[in-house]
Amino acid sequence: MEELRQWFEILSAVGTDPAGGFYRGSYTPQEQELCRLIGGWMKEAGLSVRRDAAGNLWGRAEGSGQGKEELPVVTGSHMDSVRGGGNYDGIYGVLGGLAAVKELLAEHGAPRRPVEVVSFTGEEGSRFSIGLMGSHAATGTLKKEDLYEKTDPAGISVAEGMREVGLDPERLEEAAHGPVGAYLEMHIEQGPVLEQKKIPIGIVDSIVGTQQFRVTMYGEAGHAGTVPMNARRDPMVYAARAIARFPAVAANSGDGVITVGRIWARPDAENVIPGEVSFTVDLRHPCEEIKQEMIRTVRAICEEEAAPGGRPVGWTAFPDNPATAMDPELKKRLSDACGALGLPCLAMPSGAGHDAMNMAFLGPVGMLFIPCRGGRSHCPQEYASFEDMRRGVDVLKETLYHLAWEP
Ligand code: HGY
Ligand code: MN
Ligand code: MN
């Protein structure tokens, strides 16, 4: 356990955000440093280490004996963070997965079947606005044209970012990973339920379906001082009216949530009525068809609130991540592991998206949660105790042992 604590201590100096918390974007020098450190710890654990064509980091232990041709059992999560994020979202699943595998290798030698630990890049989309980017590449669902079209706030494309760290965007398809026997992701809950109920382990039932959009509403730019209020076609007003109606859409859907996390005007000046206003919509629901219904309703609201007879609303959809049910057998294995360790556990949904949504296209997936303080995440206050982290590692170890080591 001491080692896991040391790993976190060392990483707590990597990718600190001057505004507080952390920022570890894809293909940044900070992520390079993460790959150097985590790759070194993978090597020390006895894993062979490679970085795939999309920049995901993989550590692998070959299977021994009759199981060596079986599909690999994979554990891990993502190494990137949101801007101003914490040191646990994603990284805990990478380091906790590595600690579990390292201890199993030390205690039981080579596994029966291949085992891999993965550290995905770009899960948050915090640099290039493509969510789950690394695991989309691993499942072959990242579009090559996006690498050239999507840029970060400084205008650098994904492809340029990749080249800066020695990756070749033209070889993207080589990042596609074959089928897996199982994928297990450990993660902080990012909500308050486990802490409030004083239950140490959550076993995820399903991950909500998520989709993000970029909406642009148009009007007429003008002088802030000379255009009479009743003569304005102000897209900031249209956007505000539309956004103010979104909470009712979420409330009517039951368990749906809608977030407008970014909004910006062009020309973005204090004394200019904007000509256009863009904003992001992050929309989620556990039920796929209700999610699609919410999307239609949100789009209709934007059309209704737009300038009469004006330019049609701009509407860009980002990759859709459908609601994902966890594998029943893996849920049972995780719950049996909790039983064997005498740990209470709670079946629960995930309101956050995870790389497991993509890995589900390669094989059965399971997720386990540990509590995080105050349920806070995506902020500098994000924190999980080492005791809670250790319990998660113990459950993962017990599950991985039966999946990949037990004769
Ligand atoms: O947005 C999410 O749910 C995840 O943290 N990327
Ligand atoms: Mn996150
Ligand atoms: Mn995460």
Tab-separated table of C-alpha atoms and ligand atoms in Angstrom:
chain	number	residue	atom	x	y	z
A	1	MET	CA	0.000	0.000	0.000
A	2	GLU	CA	2.899	2.259	0.780
A	3	GLU	CA	3.859	2.062	-2.876
A	4	LEU	CA	0.426	3.287	-4.009
A	5	ARG	CA	0.769	6.203	-1.606
A	6	GLN	CA	4.204	6.997	-3.025
A	7	TRP	CA	2.903	6.851	-6.601
A	8	PHE	CA	0.168	9.365	-5.723
A	9	GLU	CA	2.644	11.601	-3.916
A	10	ILE	CA	4.917	11.663	-6.961
A	11	LEU	CA	2.019	12.310	-9.385
A	12	SER	CA	0.669	15.086	-7.182
A	13	ALA	CA	3.545	17.221	-8.541
A	14	VAL	CA	2.722	16.459	-12.200
A	15	GLY	CA	0.368	18.666	-14.206
A	16	THR	CA	-0.661	21.052	-11.443
A	17	ASP	CA	-2.980	23.787	-12.778
A	18	PRO	CA	-1.957	27.335	-11.774
A	19	ALA	CA	-5.689	28.003	-11.169
A	20	GLY	CA	-5.734	25.153	-8.636
A	21	GLY	CA	-6.039	21.399	-8.985
A	22	PHE	CA	-4.607	19.676	-12.036
A	23	TYR	CA	-4.668	19.933	-15.796
A	24	ARG	CA	-3.289	16.926	-17.687
A	25	GLY	CA	-4.349	17.289	-21.316
A	26	SER	CA	-3.646	14.836	-24.131
A	27	TYR	CA	-0.165	15.003	-25.667
A	28	THR	CA	0.983	17.750	-23.276
A	29	PRO	CA	4.405	17.708	-21.582
A	30	GLN	CA	2.511	16.880	-18.354
A	31	GLU	CA	1.044	13.763	-19.933
A	32	GLN	CA	4.485	12.829	-21.258
A	33	GLU	CA	5.753	12.936	-17.694
A	34	LEU	CA	2.816	10.769	-16.551
A	35	CYS	CA	3.654	8.201	-19.246
A	36	ARG	CA	7.326	8.214	-18.227
A	37	LEU	CA	6.497	7.645	-14.562
A	38	ILE	CA	3.609	5.184	-14.959
A	39	GLY	CA	5.482	3.325	-17.720
A	40	GLY	CA	8.440	2.982	-15.348
A	41	TRP	CA	6.227	1.616	-12.564
A	42	MET	CA	4.630	-0.827	-15.043
A	43	LYS	CA	8.129	-2.049	-15.997
A	44	GLU	CA	9.094	-2.434	-12.319
A	45	ALA	CA	5.962	-4.534	-11.884
A	46	GLY	CA	7.284	-6.905	-14.568
A	47	LEU	CA	4.954	-5.783	-17.368
A	48	SER	CA	6.002	-5.179	-20.957
A	49	VAL	CA	5.111	-1.564	-21.758
A	50	ARG	CA	4.003	0.035	-25.013
A	51	ARG	CA	2.356	3.252	-26.080
A	52	ASP	CA	-0.205	2.684	-28.824
A	53	ALA	CA	-0.667	4.838	-31.927
A	54	ALA	CA	-3.196	7.068	-30.129
A	55	GLY	CA	-0.981	7.623	-27.090
A	56	ASN	CA	-2.647	5.151	-24.683
A	57	LEU	CA	-0.166	3.404	-22.390
A	58	TRP	CA	-0.440	-0.392	-22.025
A	59	GLY	CA	1.394	-2.724	-19.593
A	60	ARG	CA	1.054	-6.451	-20.323
A	61	ALA	CA	1.848	-9.708	-18.505
A	62	GLU	CA	1.771	-12.727	-20.799
A	63	GLY	CA	-0.284	-15.747	-19.812
A	64	SER	CA	1.508	-18.928	-18.845
A	65	GLY	CA	0.717	-22.477	-19.794
A	66	GLN	CA	-2.593	-23.436	-21.352
A	67	GLY	CA	-4.246	-20.041	-20.883
A	68	LYS	CA	-1.711	-17.978	-22.768
A	69	GLU	CA	-3.823	-17.831	-25.943
A	70	GLU	CA	-6.958	-16.701	-24.085
A	71	LEU	CA	-8.254	-13.133	-24.482
A	72	PRO	CA	-6.575	-10.695	-22.073
A	73	VAL	CA	-8.154	-9.453	-18.866
A	74	VAL	CA	-7.696	-5.669	-18.803
A	75	THR	CA	-7.896	-3.212	-15.939
A	76	GLY	CA	-7.174	0.519	-15.878
A	77	SER	CA	-8.721	3.911	-16.563
A	78	HIS	CA	-7.576	7.311	-17.885
A	79	MET	CA	-4.549	9.466	-17.039
A	80	ASP	CA	-5.882	12.818	-18.218
A	81	SER	CA	-7.889	15.280	-16.137
A	82	VAL	CA	-10.331	18.122	-16.654
A	83	ARG	CA	-8.903	21.620	-16.258
A	84	GLY	CA	-8.743	22.385	-12.527
A	85	GLY	CA	-9.453	18.724	-11.839
A	86	GLY	CA	-8.338	16.404	-9.066
A	87	ASN	CA	-5.582	13.806	-8.648
A	88	TYR	CA	-7.921	10.778	-8.409
A	89	ASP	CA	-10.456	10.792	-11.285
A	90	GLY	CA	-8.994	8.256	-13.731
A	91	ILE	CA	-5.546	8.047	-12.169
A	92	TYR	CA	-6.900	5.951	-9.274
A	93	GLY	CA	-8.094	3.284	-11.706
A	94	VAL	CA	-4.692	3.273	-13.426
A	95	LEU	CA	-2.510	3.172	-10.312
A	96	GLY	CA	-4.914	0.981	-8.313
A	97	GLY	CA	-5.131	-1.454	-11.220
A	98	LEU	CA	-1.349	-1.491	-11.524
A	99	ALA	CA	-0.949	-2.051	-7.763
A	100	ALA	CA	-3.407	-4.996	-7.879
A	101	VAL	CA	-1.647	-6.617	-10.848
A	102	LYS	CA	1.830	-6.000	-9.414
A	103	GLU	CA	0.877	-7.628	-6.101
A	104	LEU	CA	-0.750	-10.596	-7.859
A	105	LEU	CA	2.357	-11.128	-10.000
A	106	ALA	CA	4.541	-11.006	-6.889
A	107	GLU	CA	2.270	-13.368	-4.922
A	108	HIS	CA	1.255	-15.849	-7.651
A	109	GLY	CA	3.720	-15.430	-10.512
A	110	ALA	CA	2.605	-15.251	-14.127
A	111	PRO	CA	-1.161	-15.266	-14.741
A	112	ARG	CA	-2.913	-18.148	-16.485
A	113	ARG	CA	-4.101	-15.775	-19.246
A	114	PRO	CA	-2.705	-12.425	-20.439
A	115	VAL	CA	-3.386	-9.442	-18.183
A	116	GLU	CA	-3.092	-5.786	-19.223
A	117	VAL	CA	-3.126	-2.487	-17.373
A	118	VAL	CA	-4.182	0.498	-19.488
A	119	SER	CA	-3.786	4.234	-19.010
A	120	PHE	CA	-6.020	5.961	-21.568
A	121	THR	CA	-5.402	9.452	-22.893
A	122	GLY	CA	-8.126	11.996	-23.555
A	123	GLU	CA	-11.063	10.524	-21.613
A	124	GLU	CA	-12.141	13.986	-20.458
A	125	GLY	CA	-11.788	15.699	-23.805
A	126	SER	CA	-10.384	18.621	-21.809
A	127	ARG	CA	-7.863	19.628	-24.494
A	128	PHE	CA	-9.535	18.739	-27.798
A	129	SER	CA	-13.229	18.402	-26.807
A	130	ILE	CA	-13.418	14.769	-27.952
A	131	GLY	CA	-14.624	12.766	-24.945
A	132	LEU	CA	-13.332	9.193	-24.377
A	133	MET	CA	-10.824	9.865	-27.193
A	134	GLY	CA	-8.196	7.262	-26.246
A	135	SER	CA	-10.668	4.435	-25.736
A	136	HIS	CA	-12.520	5.449	-28.923
A	137	ALA	CA	-9.168	4.901	-30.683
A	138	ALA	CA	-8.722	1.543	-28.941
A	139	THR	CA	-12.130	0.418	-30.192
A	140	GLY	CA	-11.530	1.819	-33.679
A	141	THR	CA	-14.326	4.399	-33.388
A	142	LEU	CA	-12.220	7.584	-33.433
A	143	LYS	CA	-12.565	9.215	-36.846
A	144	LYS	CA	-9.211	10.106	-38.433
A	145	GLU	CA	-10.657	13.328	-39.889
A	146	ASP	CA	-11.377	14.499	-36.340
A	147	LEU	CA	-7.625	14.450	-35.655
A	148	TYR	CA	-7.154	17.152	-38.297
A	149	GLU	CA	-10.387	19.089	-37.667
A	150	LYS	CA	-10.615	19.299	-33.862
A	151	THR	CA	-8.303	21.822	-32.214
A	152	ASP	CA	-7.460	22.917	-28.690
A	153	PRO	CA	-8.116	26.514	-27.501
A	154	ALA	CA	-4.713	27.550	-28.947
A	155	GLY	CA	-5.761	26.233	-32.383
A	156	ILE	CA	-3.451	23.195	-32.312
A	157	SER	CA	-5.103	20.162	-33.949
A	158	VAL	CA	-5.147	16.699	-32.380
A	159	ALA	CA	-2.830	15.567	-35.212
A	160	GLU	CA	-0.296	18.324	-34.444
A	161	GLY	CA	-0.497	17.498	-30.750
A	162	MET	CA	0.166	13.846	-31.533
A	163	ARG	CA	3.170	14.679	-33.704
A	164	GLU	CA	4.619	16.848	-30.940
A	165	VAL	CA	4.978	13.708	-28.817
A	166	GLY	CA	6.206	11.475	-31.615
A	167	LEU	CA	2.884	9.875	-32.591
A	168	ASP	CA	1.790	9.623	-36.230
A	169	PRO	CA	-1.916	10.467	-36.748
A	170	GLU	CA	-1.817	8.581	-40.047
A	171	ARG	CA	-1.267	5.363	-38.063
A	172	LEU	CA	-4.346	5.879	-35.856
A	173	GLU	CA	-5.927	2.568	-36.900
A	174	GLU	CA	-2.979	0.698	-35.346
A	175	ALA	CA	-4.356	1.743	-31.931
A	176	ALA	CA	-7.357	-0.548	-32.393
A	177	HIS	CA	-7.163	-3.198	-29.675
A	178	GLY	CA	-8.538	-6.703	-30.262
A	179	PRO	CA	-11.316	-8.282	-28.211
A	180	VAL	CA	-10.786	-8.641	-24.459
A	181	GLY	CA	-11.902	-11.356	-22.060
A	182	ALA	CA	-12.953	-8.740	-19.499
A	183	TYR	CA	-12.344	-5.069	-18.708
A	184	LEU	CA	-12.533	-3.959	-15.056
A	185	GLU	CA	-12.310	-0.252	-14.225
A	186	MET	CA	-11.905	1.065	-10.711
A	187	HIS	CA	-12.949	4.698	-10.147
A	188	ILE	CA	-13.857	7.181	-7.437
A	189	GLU	CA	-17.659	7.495	-7.249
A	190	GLN	CA	-17.673	11.227	-8.034
A	191	GLY	CA	-20.918	11.448	-6.075
A	192	PRO	CA	-21.938	11.418	-2.375
A	193	VAL	CA	-23.862	8.130	-2.060
A	194	LEU	CA	-21.190	5.715	-0.749
A	195	GLU	CA	-19.838	8.246	1.731
A	196	GLN	CA	-23.336	9.115	3.022
A	197	LYS	CA	-24.342	5.462	3.330
A	198	LYS	CA	-20.906	4.563	4.787
A	199	ILE	CA	-20.502	1.731	2.275
A	200	PRO	CA	-16.922	1.162	1.100
A	201	ILE	CA	-17.553	-0.320	-2.368
A	202	GLY	CA	-19.972	0.506	-5.190
A	203	ILE	CA	-20.611	-1.993	-7.961
A	204	VAL	CA	-21.813	-0.208	-11.074
A	205	ASP	CA	-25.037	-1.447	-12.694
A	206	SER	CA	-24.947	0.805	-15.730
A	207	ILE	CA	-23.370	3.997	-17.034
A	208	VAL	CA	-25.666	6.777	-18.209
A	209	GLY	CA	-25.851	7.542	-21.898
A	210	THR	CA	-24.102	10.836	-22.635
A	211	GLN	CA	-23.932	13.136	-25.611
A	212	GLN	CA	-22.511	16.639	-26.037
A	213	PHE	CA	-23.429	19.316	-28.560
A	214	ARG	CA	-22.251	22.717	-29.581
A	215	VAL	CA	-25.083	25.185	-30.300
A	216	THR	CA	-24.662	28.546	-32.068
A	217	MET	CA	-27.378	31.208	-32.107
A	218	TYR	CA	-27.148	34.161	-34.469
A	219	GLY	CA	-28.244	37.785	-34.378
A	220	GLU	CA	-26.934	41.197	-35.409
A	221	ALA	CA	-23.722	42.603	-33.975
A	222	GLY	CA	-23.992	46.244	-33.021
A	223	HIS	CA	-22.899	49.107	-30.805
A	224	ALA	CA	-23.785	48.495	-27.156
A	225	GLY	CA	-24.687	52.135	-26.659
A	226	THR	CA	-26.538	53.240	-29.747
A	227	VAL	CA	-28.834	50.367	-30.758
A	228	PRO	CA	-32.221	50.785	-29.039
A	229	MET	CA	-33.231	47.733	-26.988
A	230	ASN	CA	-36.358	47.159	-29.080
A	231	ALA	CA	-34.310	47.159	-32.273
A	232	ARG	CA	-31.854	44.483	-31.219
A	233	ARG	CA	-31.433	40.890	-32.467
A	234	ASP	CA	-29.211	39.834	-29.598
A	235	PRO	CA	-28.134	36.134	-29.656
A	236	MET	CA	-27.025	36.343	-26.020
A	237	VAL	CA	-30.687	36.942	-25.096
A	238	TYR	CA	-31.855	34.083	-27.360
A	239	ALA	CA	-29.270	31.738	-25.801
A	240	ALA	CA	-30.197	32.793	-22.259
A	241	ARG	CA	-33.910	32.168	-22.922
A	242	ALA	CA	-33.175	28.721	-24.400
A	243	ILE	CA	-30.761	27.670	-21.630
A	244	ALA	CA	-33.213	28.804	-18.933
A	245	ARG	CA	-35.710	26.204	-20.266
A	246	PHE	CA	-33.291	23.221	-20.096
A	247	PRO	CA	-33.737	22.412	-16.355
A	248	ALA	CA	-37.448	21.726	-16.961
A	249	VAL	CA	-36.536	19.297	-19.764
A	250	ALA	CA	-34.237	17.413	-17.384
A	251	ALA	CA	-36.836	17.440	-14.580
A	252	ASN	CA	-39.544	16.098	-16.906
A	253	SER	CA	-37.234	13.253	-18.024
A	254	GLY	CA	-36.909	11.770	-14.529
A	255	ASP	CA	-33.199	10.931	-14.116
A	256	GLY	CA	-31.841	13.107	-16.923
A	257	VAL	CA	-29.335	15.937	-16.472
A	258	ILE	CA	-28.378	18.796	-18.785
A	259	THR	CA	-25.330	21.013	-18.303
A	260	VAL	CA	-24.199	24.113	-20.179
A	261	GLY	CA	-20.544	24.230	-19.176
A	262	ARG	CA	-19.191	26.680	-21.761
A	263	ILE	CA	-20.608	29.775	-23.469
A	264	TRP	CA	-18.824	32.338	-25.616
A	265	ALA	CA	-19.755	35.307	-27.799
A	266	ARG	CA	-18.302	36.615	-31.026
A	267	PRO	CA	-16.817	39.220	-31.183
A	268	ASP	CA	-16.650	38.769	-27.375
A	269	ALA	CA	-16.280	42.465	-26.397
A	270	GLU	CA	-17.860	44.378	-23.517
A	271	ASN	CA	-19.296	47.159	-25.678
A	272	VAL	CA	-20.501	45.101	-28.643
A	273	ILE	CA	-23.841	43.328	-29.042
A	274	PRO	CA	-22.615	39.908	-30.177
A	275	GLY	CA	-23.250	38.680	-33.685
A	276	GLU	CA	-23.313	35.091	-32.525
A	277	VAL	CA	-23.255	33.150	-29.281
A	278	SER	CA	-22.167	29.526	-28.921
A	279	PHE	CA	-22.604	27.212	-25.960
A	280	THR	CA	-22.061	23.539	-25.139
A	281	VAL	CA	-24.783	21.149	-24.007
A	282	ASP	CA	-23.852	17.995	-22.057
A	283	LEU	CA	-26.947	15.786	-21.894
A	284	ARG	CA	-27.291	12.486	-20.011
A	285	HIS	CA	-29.904	9.891	-19.161
A	286	PRO	CA	-29.744	6.229	-18.076
A	287	CYS	CA	-32.378	5.305	-20.689
A	288	GLU	CA	-31.322	5.653	-24.316
A	289	GLU	CA	-34.701	6.494	-25.836
A	290	ILE	CA	-35.492	9.125	-23.193
A	291	LYS	CA	-32.031	10.604	-23.860
A	292	GLN	CA	-32.871	10.857	-27.591
A	293	GLU	CA	-36.226	12.466	-26.718
A	294	MET	CA	-34.436	15.035	-24.531
A	295	ILE	CA	-32.057	15.833	-27.399
A	296	ARG	CA	-34.998	16.482	-29.745
A	297	THR	CA	-36.684	18.716	-27.139
A	298	VAL	CA	-33.517	20.740	-26.457
A	299	ARG	CA	-32.970	21.282	-30.166
A	300	ALA	CA	-36.607	22.390	-30.665
A	301	ILE	CA	-36.248	24.889	-27.791
A	302	CYS	CA	-33.142	26.400	-29.403
A	303	GLU	CA	-34.997	26.759	-32.723
A	304	GLU	CA	-37.985	28.373	-30.961
A	305	GLU	CA	-35.845	30.921	-29.095
A	306	ALA	CA	-33.721	31.850	-32.125
A	307	ALA	CA	-34.143	35.201	-33.935
A	308	PRO	CA	-37.399	35.230	-35.957
A	309	GLY	CA	-36.513	34.711	-39.616
A	310	GLY	CA	-32.833	34.676	-38.695
A	311	ARG	CA	-30.041	32.273	-39.607
A	312	PRO	CA	-30.840	28.677	-38.581
A	313	VAL	CA	-29.378	27.562	-35.251
A	314	GLY	CA	-25.918	25.963	-35.558
A	315	TRP	CA	-25.977	22.434	-34.089
A	316	THR	CA	-22.830	20.223	-33.911
A	317	ALA	CA	-23.154	16.798	-32.294
A	318	PHE	CA	-20.115	15.148	-30.683
A	319	PRO	CA	-19.698	11.332	-30.584
A	320	ASP	CA	-22.676	9.710	-28.886
A	321	ASN	CA	-21.931	7.394	-25.936
A	322	PRO	CA	-24.986	5.169	-25.409
A	323	ALA	CA	-26.079	4.044	-21.947
A	324	THR	CA	-23.969	0.989	-21.090
A	325	ALA	CA	-25.051	-1.944	-18.912
A	326	MET	CA	-22.261	-3.662	-16.957
A	327	ASP	CA	-21.736	-7.398	-17.491
A	328	PRO	CA	-23.864	-9.441	-15.038
A	329	GLU	CA	-21.161	-12.070	-14.480
A	330	LEU	CA	-18.509	-9.455	-13.703
A	331	LYS	CA	-20.949	-7.697	-11.324
A	332	LYS	CA	-21.402	-11.028	-9.527
A	333	ARG	CA	-17.643	-11.637	-9.396
A	334	LEU	CA	-17.077	-8.173	-7.907
A	335	SER	CA	-19.836	-8.734	-5.353
A	336	ASP	CA	-18.469	-12.211	-4.483
A	337	ALA	CA	-15.044	-10.610	-3.986
A	338	CYS	CA	-16.595	-8.096	-1.567
A	339	GLY	CA	-18.256	-11.000	0.224
A	340	ALA	CA	-14.986	-12.900	0.488
A	341	LEU	CA	-13.364	-9.803	1.991
A	342	GLY	CA	-16.282	-9.058	4.308
A	343	LEU	CA	-16.894	-5.685	2.643
A	344	PRO	CA	-20.423	-4.303	2.245
A	345	CYS	CA	-21.148	-3.161	-1.303
A	346	LEU	CA	-23.888	-1.259	-3.096
A	347	ALA	CA	-25.173	-1.727	-6.645
A	348	MET	CA	-25.461	1.717	-8.226
A	349	PRO	CA	-25.608	3.626	-11.526
A	350	SER	CA	-22.807	5.868	-12.805
A	351	GLY	CA	-23.800	9.432	-13.691
A	352	ALA	CA	-20.284	9.985	-15.019
A	353	GLY	CA	-19.091	8.616	-18.336
A	354	HIS	CA	-16.113	6.232	-18.403
A	355	ASP	CA	-13.809	4.443	-20.841
A	356	ALA	CA	-15.727	1.281	-19.947
A	357	MET	CA	-18.447	2.581	-22.326
A	358	ASN	CA	-16.069	2.034	-25.225
A	359	MET	CA	-14.369	-1.080	-23.861
A	360	ALA	CA	-17.846	-2.679	-23.789
A	361	PHE	CA	-17.488	-2.977	-27.575
A	362	LEU	CA	-14.438	-5.254	-27.037
A	363	GLY	CA	-15.814	-7.522	-24.318
A	364	PRO	CA	-17.657	-7.733	-20.979
A	365	VAL	CA	-17.034	-4.773	-18.664
A	366	GLY	CA	-17.403	-4.165	-14.947
A	367	MET	CA	-16.756	-1.133	-12.728
A	368	LEU	CA	-16.215	-0.659	-9.038
A	369	PHE	CA	-16.394	2.610	-7.117
A	370	ILE	CA	-14.833	3.832	-3.897
A	371	PRO	CA	-16.137	6.827	-1.916
A	372	CYS	CA	-14.661	10.296	-2.464
A	373	ARG	CA	-14.845	13.085	0.089
A	374	GLY	CA	-18.110	15.031	-0.115
A	375	GLY	CA	-18.757	13.364	-3.478
A	376	ARG	CA	-16.656	16.154	-5.009
A	377	SER	CA	-14.890	15.603	-8.345
A	378	HIS	CA	-13.713	17.608	-11.369
A	379	CYS	CA	-12.394	20.170	-8.867
A	380	PRO	CA	-9.277	20.703	-6.718
A	381	GLN	CA	-11.196	19.430	-3.638
A	382	GLU	CA	-11.400	15.929	-5.146
A	383	TYR	CA	-9.987	13.447	-2.611
A	384	ALA	CA	-10.094	9.741	-1.723
A	385	SER	CA	-8.484	8.245	1.399
A	386	PHE	CA	-5.773	5.600	1.130
A	387	GLU	CA	-7.898	3.277	3.274
A	388	ASP	CA	-10.723	3.510	0.731
A	389	MET	CA	-8.275	3.134	-2.142
A	390	ARG	CA	-6.739	0.041	-0.497
A	391	ARG	CA	-10.161	-1.605	-0.119
A	392	GLY	CA	-10.853	-1.063	-3.820
A	393	VAL	CA	-7.488	-2.578	-4.731
A	394	ASP	CA	-8.226	-5.612	-2.524
A	395	VAL	CA	-11.588	-6.206	-4.249
A	396	LEU	CA	-10.026	-5.779	-7.680
A	397	LYS	CA	-7.164	-8.141	-6.747
A	398	GLU	CA	-9.586	-10.819	-5.533
A	399	THR	CA	-11.616	-10.512	-8.739
A	400	LEU	CA	-8.587	-10.468	-11.054
A	401	TYR	CA	-7.111	-13.498	-9.266
A	402	HIS	CA	-10.191	-15.610	-10.034
A	403	LEU	CA	-10.428	-14.287	-13.595
A	404	ALA	CA	-6.808	-14.585	-14.653
A	405	TRP	CA	-4.673	-16.488	-12.170
A	406	GLU	CA	-6.787	-19.228	-10.596
A	407	PRO	CA	-5.896	-22.536	-12.288
B	1	HGY	O1	-17.795	13.700	-18.182
B	1	HGY	C1	-17.674	12.634	-17.595
B	1	HGY	O2	-18.642	12.088	-17.116
B	1	HGY	C2	-16.330	12.006	-17.447
B	1	HGY	O3	-15.752	12.491	-16.278
B	1	HGY	N1	-15.492	12.295	-18.581
B	2	MN	MN	-13.898	12.861	-15.162
B	3	MN	MN	-13.013	9.551	-14.980
